[in-house]
């Protein structure tokens, strides 16, 4: 397949309500989109990076530069397939989101040309998957309970609460008191706690959570292992896991019993599938995380989440949870599930008018 041109764009998609974690607050989803134009078809990807290096070390303008100066010229230099391009890009150190985006856009073009869905290509076994919702930090407990009530009423089968020091036991207890023990509830600290908080975090064991996600910083596997040894709630890692090798090492060191997979964080859907397989072989369930993706990223994540070892609902909520208007047709919740696209490639088409309206920067190479 010959890559004729690559377009990258920055798009700002307004969020319906701000999303607040222990690390940041976002009012709009500033996304980076990649479009690969080949001799056979074109393909799209949501390059999963944020404006600032807070969730991870990557940030939009650095990712843009990595694409413009290194990775796109490399892709344009010769014939390509997604696995080949991924192997070639691996010679550049770092920039997993940029690599994931180009790999996905190329794969989308290939699959569209051959008429195969991403779900089939990856080995997905389900045509719909259960999804949860990640609830940001709110100003008051009353506001949190109102928000959670709305999502539970909409039919989401699992709620994740963002927590931080000073916003943890009380909101967890309040949600448990309101919705009872049956609600599938989990929490995510985004690394806001330190090893000195080990006892405090262990205390959440009494709430019967599905899992405790990334309470300690990404590099601190030891504190996660100590926590996991003390409690019956499984520890889940997100920011700590950058590859299948790291997933295997984290599991072997007892740092987690569940893994959150985000293709942008791990450098692509092919590496994401390897993490799925390694975890499956070690009897460790995985689930698909979210980064407030546009419909382009959401479609691809649904395909990934249809693989058999994705055993918990993903952070892949319906479009209405995020945006009044998206660049693709909306994904709608039915019985707590979203349909996995089954058309060729990622299975969704971008609306060119909405895309142009949201675009703030564009480069065609
Ligand atoms: O896409 O629904 C979503 C967001 C899910 O909580 C979510 N993501 O650490 O898992 C995580 C966070 C990172 C996003 S911070 C903007
Ligand atoms: Mg997380």
Tab-separated table of C-alpha atoms and ligand atoms in Angstrom:
chain	number	residue	atom	x	y	z
A	1	UNK	CA	0.000	0.000	0.000
A	2	UNK	CA	1.377	3.412	-0.983
A	3	UNK	CA	0.801	6.302	1.404
A	4	UNK	CA	0.214	9.374	-0.754
A	5	UNK	CA	-0.408	11.979	1.934
A	6	UNK	CA	-1.038	12.372	5.635
A	7	UNK	CA	-3.172	15.066	7.210
A	8	UNK	CA	-3.076	15.984	10.876
A	9	UNK	CA	-5.542	18.343	12.533
A	10	UNK	CA	-6.224	19.791	15.942
A	11	UNK	CA	-9.940	19.828	16.697
A	12	UNK	CA	-11.658	21.330	19.729
A	13	UNK	CA	-14.840	19.478	20.623
A	14	UNK	CA	-16.743	21.219	23.447
A	15	UNK	CA	-17.520	18.957	26.428
A	16	UNK	CA	-21.074	19.117	27.816
A	17	UNK	CA	-19.657	19.507	31.311
A	18	UNK	CA	-16.081	19.940	32.575
A	19	UNK	CA	-14.217	16.735	33.494
A	20	UNK	CA	-12.125	16.986	36.644
A	21	UNK	CA	-9.561	14.439	37.890
A	22	UNK	CA	-6.952	14.612	40.645
A	23	UNK	CA	-4.605	16.089	38.033
A	24	UNK	CA	-6.565	18.360	35.690
A	25	UNK	CA	-9.835	19.936	34.621
A	26	UNK	CA	-10.945	19.911	30.992
A	27	UNK	CA	-13.700	22.033	29.434
A	28	UNK	CA	-13.224	20.946	25.851
A	29	UNK	CA	-11.673	17.900	24.244
A	30	UNK	CA	-8.755	19.156	22.186
A	31	UNK	CA	-8.088	16.175	19.946
A	32	UNK	CA	-5.454	15.490	17.357
A	33	UNK	CA	-6.739	13.592	14.344
A	34	UNK	CA	-4.714	11.772	11.714
A	35	UNK	CA	-5.911	10.970	8.190
A	36	UNK	CA	-3.780	8.702	6.022
A	37	UNK	CA	-4.502	8.860	2.289
A	38	UNK	CA	-3.293	5.797	0.382
A	39	UNK	CA	-3.583	4.544	-3.193
A	40	UNK	CA	-6.425	2.229	-2.078
A	41	UNK	CA	-8.416	4.035	0.631
A	42	UNK	CA	-8.079	6.562	3.401
A	43	UNK	CA	-8.014	5.909	7.115
A	44	UNK	CA	-8.618	7.872	10.298
A	45	UNK	CA	-7.392	7.873	13.864
A	46	UNK	CA	-7.805	9.859	17.045
A	47	UNK	CA	-4.235	10.548	18.186
A	48	UNK	CA	-4.767	10.110	21.875
A	49	UNK	CA	-2.876	12.963	23.444
A	50	UNK	CA	-3.788	15.794	25.768
A	51	UNK	CA	-2.877	19.453	25.733
A	52	UNK	CA	-0.516	19.234	28.675
A	53	UNK	CA	1.842	16.521	29.986
A	54	UNK	CA	-0.277	15.659	33.029
A	55	UNK	CA	-1.757	12.199	32.449
A	56	UNK	CA	1.536	11.116	30.864
A	57	UNK	CA	4.672	12.732	29.490
A	58	UNK	CA	3.173	13.427	26.061
A	59	UNK	CA	1.477	16.692	25.115
A	60	UNK	CA	-0.143	17.937	21.959
A	61	UNK	CA	2.481	20.260	20.525
A	62	UNK	CA	5.268	17.705	21.146
A	63	UNK	CA	3.176	14.966	19.531
A	64	UNK	CA	2.458	17.271	16.588
A	65	UNK	CA	6.207	17.868	16.177
A	66	UNK	CA	6.990	14.130	16.408
A	67	UNK	CA	4.435	13.486	13.660
A	68	UNK	CA	5.458	16.376	11.429
A	69	UNK	CA	9.225	16.005	11.740
A	70	UNK	CA	9.789	12.278	12.266
A	71	UNK	CA	6.951	9.832	11.887
A	72	UNK	CA	4.941	11.166	8.940
A	73	UNK	CA	8.037	11.670	6.710
A	74	UNK	CA	9.072	8.095	7.611
A	75	UNK	CA	5.640	6.793	6.609
A	76	UNK	CA	5.700	8.717	3.315
A	77	UNK	CA	9.162	7.374	2.458
A	78	UNK	CA	8.140	3.899	1.342
A	79	UNK	CA	5.414	1.268	0.932
A	80	UNK	CA	3.685	0.536	4.204
A	81	UNK	CA	1.438	-1.827	6.101
A	82	UNK	CA	0.354	-1.186	9.673
A	83	UNK	CA	2.606	-3.876	11.261
A	84	UNK	CA	5.561	-2.782	9.098
A	85	UNK	CA	5.019	0.875	9.919
A	86	UNK	CA	4.734	-0.007	13.630
A	87	UNK	CA	8.068	-1.865	13.478
A	88	UNK	CA	9.742	1.053	11.700
A	89	UNK	CA	8.276	3.635	14.096
A	90	UNK	CA	9.545	1.634	17.081
A	91	UNK	CA	13.047	2.882	16.223
A	92	UNK	CA	11.936	6.318	17.445
A	93	UNK	CA	12.013	6.329	21.244
A	94	UNK	CA	8.850	7.449	23.028
A	95	UNK	CA	5.800	9.200	21.496
A	96	UNK	CA	3.425	6.223	21.906
A	97	UNK	CA	0.304	8.276	21.119
A	98	UNK	CA	1.753	9.575	17.855
A	99	UNK	CA	2.769	6.051	16.814
A	100	UNK	CA	-0.588	4.607	17.845
A	101	UNK	CA	-2.396	7.239	15.778
A	102	UNK	CA	-0.456	6.655	12.586
A	103	UNK	CA	-0.625	2.872	12.956
A	104	UNK	CA	-4.399	3.062	13.481
A	105	UNK	CA	-5.030	5.428	10.557
A	106	UNK	CA	-2.998	3.179	8.263
A	107	UNK	CA	-4.727	0.052	9.552
A	108	UNK	CA	-8.106	1.740	9.004
A	109	UNK	CA	-7.145	2.478	5.383
A	110	UNK	CA	-6.019	-1.127	4.832
A	111	UNK	CA	-9.128	-2.597	6.379
A	112	UNK	CA	-11.434	-0.246	4.459
A	113	UNK	CA	-9.653	-1.291	1.252
A	114	UNK	CA	-10.055	-4.999	2.047
A	115	UNK	CA	-13.596	-4.713	3.435
A	116	UNK	CA	-12.765	-6.112	6.889
A	117	UNK	CA	-13.877	-4.582	10.185
A	118	UNK	CA	-11.324	-3.683	12.860
A	119	UNK	CA	-13.258	-5.907	15.238
A	120	UNK	CA	-12.722	-8.949	13.007
A	121	UNK	CA	-9.094	-8.057	12.361
A	122	UNK	CA	-8.328	-7.800	16.081
A	123	UNK	CA	-10.205	-11.002	16.904
A	124	UNK	CA	-13.188	-9.457	18.669
A	125	UNK	CA	-15.849	-11.952	19.646
A	126	UNK	CA	-18.823	-9.748	20.610
A	127	UNK	CA	-21.047	-7.389	18.655
A	128	UNK	CA	-21.914	-5.251	21.699
A	129	UNK	CA	-20.006	-4.569	24.873
A	130	UNK	CA	-20.969	-3.302	28.328
A	131	UNK	CA	-19.658	0.179	29.094
A	132	UNK	CA	-19.304	2.257	32.231
A	133	UNK	CA	-18.969	5.905	32.995
A	134	UNK	CA	-16.124	7.730	34.707
A	135	UNK	CA	-17.439	10.467	36.991
A	136	UNK	CA	-15.162	13.441	37.597
A	137	UNK	CA	-14.596	15.192	40.914
A	138	UNK	CA	-17.440	17.566	41.774
A	139	UNK	CA	-17.690	20.568	44.126
A	140	UNK	CA	-20.165	18.904	46.487
A	141	UNK	CA	-21.396	15.426	47.460
A	142	UNK	CA	-24.930	16.448	46.460
A	143	UNK	CA	-23.708	17.271	42.955
A	144	UNK	CA	-21.884	13.936	42.761
A	145	UNK	CA	-24.985	11.978	43.813
A	146	UNK	CA	-27.145	13.814	41.268
A	147	UNK	CA	-24.622	13.038	38.530
A	148	UNK	CA	-24.297	9.363	39.470
A	149	UNK	CA	-28.106	9.041	39.687
A	150	UNK	CA	-28.448	10.334	36.127
A	151	UNK	CA	-25.943	7.788	34.800
A	152	UNK	CA	-27.437	4.889	36.762
A	153	UNK	CA	-30.891	5.875	35.465
A	154	UNK	CA	-29.542	5.917	31.914
A	155	UNK	CA	-28.538	2.297	32.444
A	156	UNK	CA	-24.765	2.392	32.898
A	157	UNK	CA	-23.876	-0.894	34.641
A	158	UNK	CA	-20.702	0.440	36.288
A	159	UNK	CA	-19.613	3.733	37.814
A	160	UNK	CA	-16.018	4.876	38.298
A	161	UNK	CA	-15.303	7.730	40.686
A	162	UNK	CA	-12.281	9.933	40.333
A	163	UNK	CA	-10.653	10.341	43.743
A	164	UNK	CA	-7.892	12.454	45.257
A	165	UNK	CA	-6.649	13.142	48.796
A	166	UNK	CA	-9.560	14.831	50.574
A	167	UNK	CA	-12.115	13.465	48.058
A	168	UNK	CA	-12.206	9.714	48.559
A	169	UNK	CA	-13.810	7.985	51.574
A	170	UNK	CA	-16.711	10.414	51.801
A	171	UNK	CA	-17.802	10.307	48.153
A	172	UNK	CA	-17.301	6.520	47.978
A	173	UNK	CA	-19.347	6.009	51.155
A	174	UNK	CA	-22.033	8.420	49.944
A	175	UNK	CA	-22.439	6.597	46.618
A	176	UNK	CA	-22.513	3.203	48.368
A	177	UNK	CA	-25.127	4.489	50.853
A	178	UNK	CA	-27.311	5.816	48.045
A	179	UNK	CA	-27.056	2.902	45.579
A	180	UNK	CA	-26.258	-0.088	47.788
A	181	UNK	CA	-23.722	-2.870	47.474
A	182	UNK	CA	-25.052	-4.091	44.101
A	183	UNK	CA	-23.758	-1.104	42.150
A	184	UNK	CA	-20.516	-2.011	40.365
A	185	UNK	CA	-18.304	0.792	41.668
A	186	UNK	CA	-14.602	1.477	41.219
A	187	UNK	CA	-12.228	4.382	41.834
A	188	UNK	CA	-9.283	5.967	40.028
A	189	UNK	CA	-6.636	8.074	41.796
A	190	UNK	CA	-4.517	8.962	38.737
A	191	UNK	CA	-1.402	8.619	40.861
A	192	UNK	CA	-2.385	11.299	43.393
A	193	UNK	CA	-1.396	9.274	46.484
A	194	UNK	CA	2.061	8.479	47.848
A	195	UNK	CA	3.530	5.455	49.627
A	196	UNK	CA	2.739	7.263	52.907
A	197	UNK	CA	-0.986	6.860	52.078
A	198	UNK	CA	-0.827	3.046	51.954
A	199	UNK	CA	-2.944	2.524	55.078
A	200	UNK	CA	-5.428	5.185	54.055
A	201	UNK	CA	-5.974	3.642	50.594
A	202	UNK	CA	-6.147	0.124	52.143
A	203	UNK	CA	-9.126	1.388	54.147
A	204	UNK	CA	-11.257	1.541	50.971
A	205	UNK	CA	-11.300	-2.272	50.958
A	206	UNK	CA	-14.467	-2.147	53.084
A	207	UNK	CA	-16.445	-0.550	50.226
A	208	UNK	CA	-16.490	-3.690	48.049
A	209	UNK	CA	-15.089	-1.902	45.000
A	210	UNK	CA	-14.572	-3.692	41.679
A	211	UNK	CA	-11.008	-2.372	41.677
A	212	UNK	CA	-8.786	0.499	42.809
A	213	UNK	CA	-7.114	2.063	39.761
A	214	UNK	CA	-3.662	3.653	39.851
A	215	UNK	CA	-3.657	5.244	43.321
A	216	UNK	CA	0.148	5.749	43.224
A	217	UNK	CA	2.363	7.354	40.578
A	218	UNK	CA	3.215	5.450	37.410
A	219	UNK	CA	6.756	4.501	38.459
A	220	UNK	CA	5.772	3.271	41.940
A	221	UNK	CA	5.024	-0.423	41.346
A	222	UNK	CA	6.213	-1.277	44.860
A	223	UNK	CA	3.453	0.689	46.599
A	224	UNK	CA	0.865	-0.887	44.294
A	225	UNK	CA	2.243	-4.352	45.158
A	226	UNK	CA	2.158	-3.581	48.878
A	227	UNK	CA	-1.417	-2.360	48.573
A	228	UNK	CA	-2.522	-5.362	46.534
A	229	UNK	CA	-1.034	-7.707	49.151
A	230	UNK	CA	-3.005	-6.034	51.964
A	231	UNK	CA	-6.513	-5.869	50.487
A	232	UNK	CA	-9.007	-8.122	48.765
A	233	UNK	CA	-10.041	-5.436	46.223
A	234	UNK	CA	-7.970	-5.919	43.048
A	235	UNK	CA	-5.461	-3.191	42.196
A	236	UNK	CA	-5.654	-2.041	38.553
A	237	UNK	CA	-2.845	-0.257	36.734
A	238	UNK	CA	-3.327	2.382	34.048
A	239	UNK	CA	-0.488	4.947	33.797
A	240	UNK	CA	2.135	2.340	34.865
A	241	UNK	CA	1.584	0.077	31.852
A	242	UNK	CA	3.250	1.146	28.591
A	243	UNK	CA	3.701	-2.239	26.887
A	244	UNK	CA	3.048	-5.976	27.079
A	245	UNK	CA	6.487	-6.429	28.663
A	246	UNK	CA	5.624	-3.906	31.381
A	247	UNK	CA	2.251	-5.568	31.948
A	248	UNK	CA	3.922	-8.962	32.437
A	249	UNK	CA	6.462	-7.432	34.834
A	250	UNK	CA	3.820	-5.592	36.862
A	251	UNK	CA	1.739	-8.760	37.196
A	252	UNK	CA	4.787	-10.859	38.147
A	253	UNK	CA	5.725	-8.342	40.845
A	254	UNK	CA	2.225	-8.484	42.328
A	255	UNK	CA	1.475	-4.831	41.526
A	256	UNK	CA	-1.904	-5.478	39.874
A	257	UNK	CA	-4.623	-8.033	39.289
A	258	UNK	CA	-6.390	-6.049	36.558
A	259	UNK	CA	-5.009	-3.984	33.652
A	260	UNK	CA	-6.537	-0.911	32.018
A	261	UNK	CA	-5.593	-0.834	28.318
A	262	UNK	CA	-5.463	2.445	26.391
A	263	UNK	CA	-4.056	2.075	22.861
A	264	UNK	CA	-2.630	5.618	22.825
A	265	UNK	CA	-0.758	5.047	26.080
A	266	UNK	CA	0.807	1.768	24.864
A	267	UNK	CA	1.730	2.808	21.316
A	268	UNK	CA	-1.069	1.243	19.297
A	269	UNK	CA	-3.851	-1.302	18.849
A	270	UNK	CA	-1.368	-4.054	17.949
A	271	UNK	CA	0.486	-3.580	21.260
A	272	UNK	CA	-2.892	-3.277	23.008
A	273	UNK	CA	-3.805	-6.702	21.620
A	274	UNK	CA	-0.462	-8.109	22.828
A	275	UNK	CA	-1.224	-6.813	26.337
A	276	UNK	CA	-4.654	-8.433	26.109
A	277	UNK	CA	-3.021	-11.745	25.140
A	278	UNK	CA	-0.260	-11.641	27.795
A	279	UNK	CA	-2.812	-10.831	30.503
A	280	UNK	CA	-5.128	-13.568	29.240
A	281	UNK	CA	-2.294	-16.101	29.446
A	282	UNK	CA	-1.687	-15.004	33.060
A	283	UNK	CA	-5.440	-15.105	33.906
A	284	UNK	CA	-5.491	-11.343	34.484
A	285	UNK	CA	-8.625	-9.603	33.146
A	286	UNK	CA	-8.316	-6.343	31.222
A	287	UNK	CA	-10.672	-3.519	30.296
A	288	UNK	CA	-10.545	-0.605	27.886
A	289	UNK	CA	-9.796	2.808	29.353
A	290	UNK	CA	-10.850	6.130	27.873
A	291	UNK	CA	-9.348	9.547	27.211
A	292	UNK	CA	-12.535	11.431	26.270
A	293	UNK	CA	-12.113	10.223	22.684
A	294	UNK	CA	-13.884	11.629	19.683
A	295	UNK	CA	-16.144	9.152	17.849
A	296	UNK	CA	-13.145	8.078	15.764
A	297	UNK	CA	-11.252	6.859	18.837
A	298	UNK	CA	-14.432	5.537	20.464
A	299	UNK	CA	-15.187	3.329	17.433
A	300	UNK	CA	-11.723	1.771	17.490
A	301	UNK	CA	-11.832	1.261	21.259
A	302	UNK	CA	-15.158	-0.572	20.942
A	303	UNK	CA	-13.548	-2.984	18.461
A	304	UNK	CA	-10.705	-3.603	20.918
A	305	UNK	CA	-13.093	-4.042	23.854
A	306	UNK	CA	-14.900	-6.834	21.989
A	307	UNK	CA	-11.925	-9.199	22.528
A	308	UNK	CA	-12.677	-12.009	24.988
A	309	UNK	CA	-10.398	-11.041	27.907
A	310	UNK	CA	-11.974	-7.558	28.196
A	311	UNK	CA	-13.947	-8.665	31.227
A	312	UNK	CA	-14.992	-5.344	32.794
A	313	UNK	CA	-17.063	-2.527	31.246
A	314	UNK	CA	-14.838	0.037	29.513
A	315	UNK	CA	-14.578	3.810	29.950
A	316	UNK	CA	-16.239	4.025	26.538
A	317	UNK	CA	-19.440	5.845	27.378
A	318	UNK	CA	-22.128	6.918	24.904
A	319	UNK	CA	-21.386	10.092	22.931
A	320	UNK	CA	-24.058	11.985	24.913
A	321	UNK	CA	-21.983	11.587	28.103
A	322	UNK	CA	-19.302	13.820	26.556
A	323	UNK	CA	-20.445	15.927	23.607
A	324	UNK	CA	-23.565	17.678	22.301
A	325	UNK	CA	-22.024	17.317	18.859
A	326	UNK	CA	-19.232	15.002	17.704
A	327	UNK	CA	-17.360	14.613	14.419
A	328	UNK	CA	-19.079	11.223	13.774
A	329	UNK	CA	-22.647	10.012	14.308
A	330	UNK	CA	-23.314	9.414	18.020
A	331	UNK	CA	-22.897	6.088	19.848
A	332	UNK	CA	-26.072	5.396	21.818
A	333	UNK	CA	-26.411	3.300	24.998
A	334	UNK	CA	-28.797	0.286	24.837
A	335	UNK	CA	-29.199	-1.842	27.974
A	336	UNK	CA	-25.880	-0.591	29.344
A	337	UNK	CA	-24.061	-1.527	26.141
A	338	UNK	CA	-22.708	0.040	22.970
A	339	UNK	CA	-22.736	-1.679	19.592
A	340	UNK	CA	-19.337	-2.551	18.168
A	341	UNK	CA	-19.092	-1.130	14.627
A	342	UNK	CA	-18.926	-3.884	12.012
A	343	UNK	CA	-18.389	-1.910	8.824
A	344	UNK	CA	-14.922	-1.966	7.222
A	345	UNK	CA	-12.094	-0.429	9.252
A	346	UNK	CA	-13.108	1.510	12.351
A	347	UNK	CA	-16.613	1.513	10.892
A	348	UNK	CA	-17.537	5.183	11.279
A	349	UNK	CA	-17.341	8.134	8.906
A	350	UNK	CA	-16.278	11.619	9.881
A	351	UNK	CA	-18.665	14.481	9.065
A	352	UNK	CA	-16.462	16.877	7.028
A	353	UNK	CA	-18.511	19.978	7.895
A	354	UNK	CA	-18.420	19.411	11.663
A	355	UNK	CA	-14.748	18.521	11.393
A	356	UNK	CA	-13.942	21.779	9.594
A	357	UNK	CA	-15.960	23.783	12.103
A	358	UNK	CA	-14.000	22.291	15.049
A	359	UNK	CA	-10.564	22.413	13.366
A	360	UNK	CA	-8.078	24.942	14.745
A	361	UNK	CA	-4.870	23.741	13.044
A	362	UNK	CA	-4.202	21.633	9.965
A	363	UNK	CA	-1.196	20.221	8.136
A	364	UNK	CA	-1.153	18.158	4.928
A	365	UNK	CA	2.129	16.452	4.080
B	1	LIG	O1	-13.074	8.736	28.298
B	1	LIG	O2	-14.661	8.470	29.746
B	1	LIG	C1	-13.521	8.784	29.455
B	1	LIG	C2	-12.597	9.216	30.566
B	1	LIG	C3	-12.166	8.054	31.386
B	1	LIG	O3	-11.431	8.516	33.563
B	1	LIG	C4	-11.135	8.405	32.416
B	1	LIG	N1	-9.868	8.568	31.994
B	1	LIG	O4	-7.106	7.822	34.116
B	1	LIG	O5	-8.598	6.555	33.321
B	1	LIG	C5	-8.132	7.675	33.451
B	1	LIG	C6	-8.782	8.900	32.878
B	1	LIG	C7	-7.808	9.731	32.175
B	1	LIG	C8	-8.389	10.907	31.517
B	1	LIG	S1	-7.882	12.388	32.192
B	1	LIG	C9	-8.483	13.523	31.060
B	2	LIG	MG1	-7.100	5.841	34.913
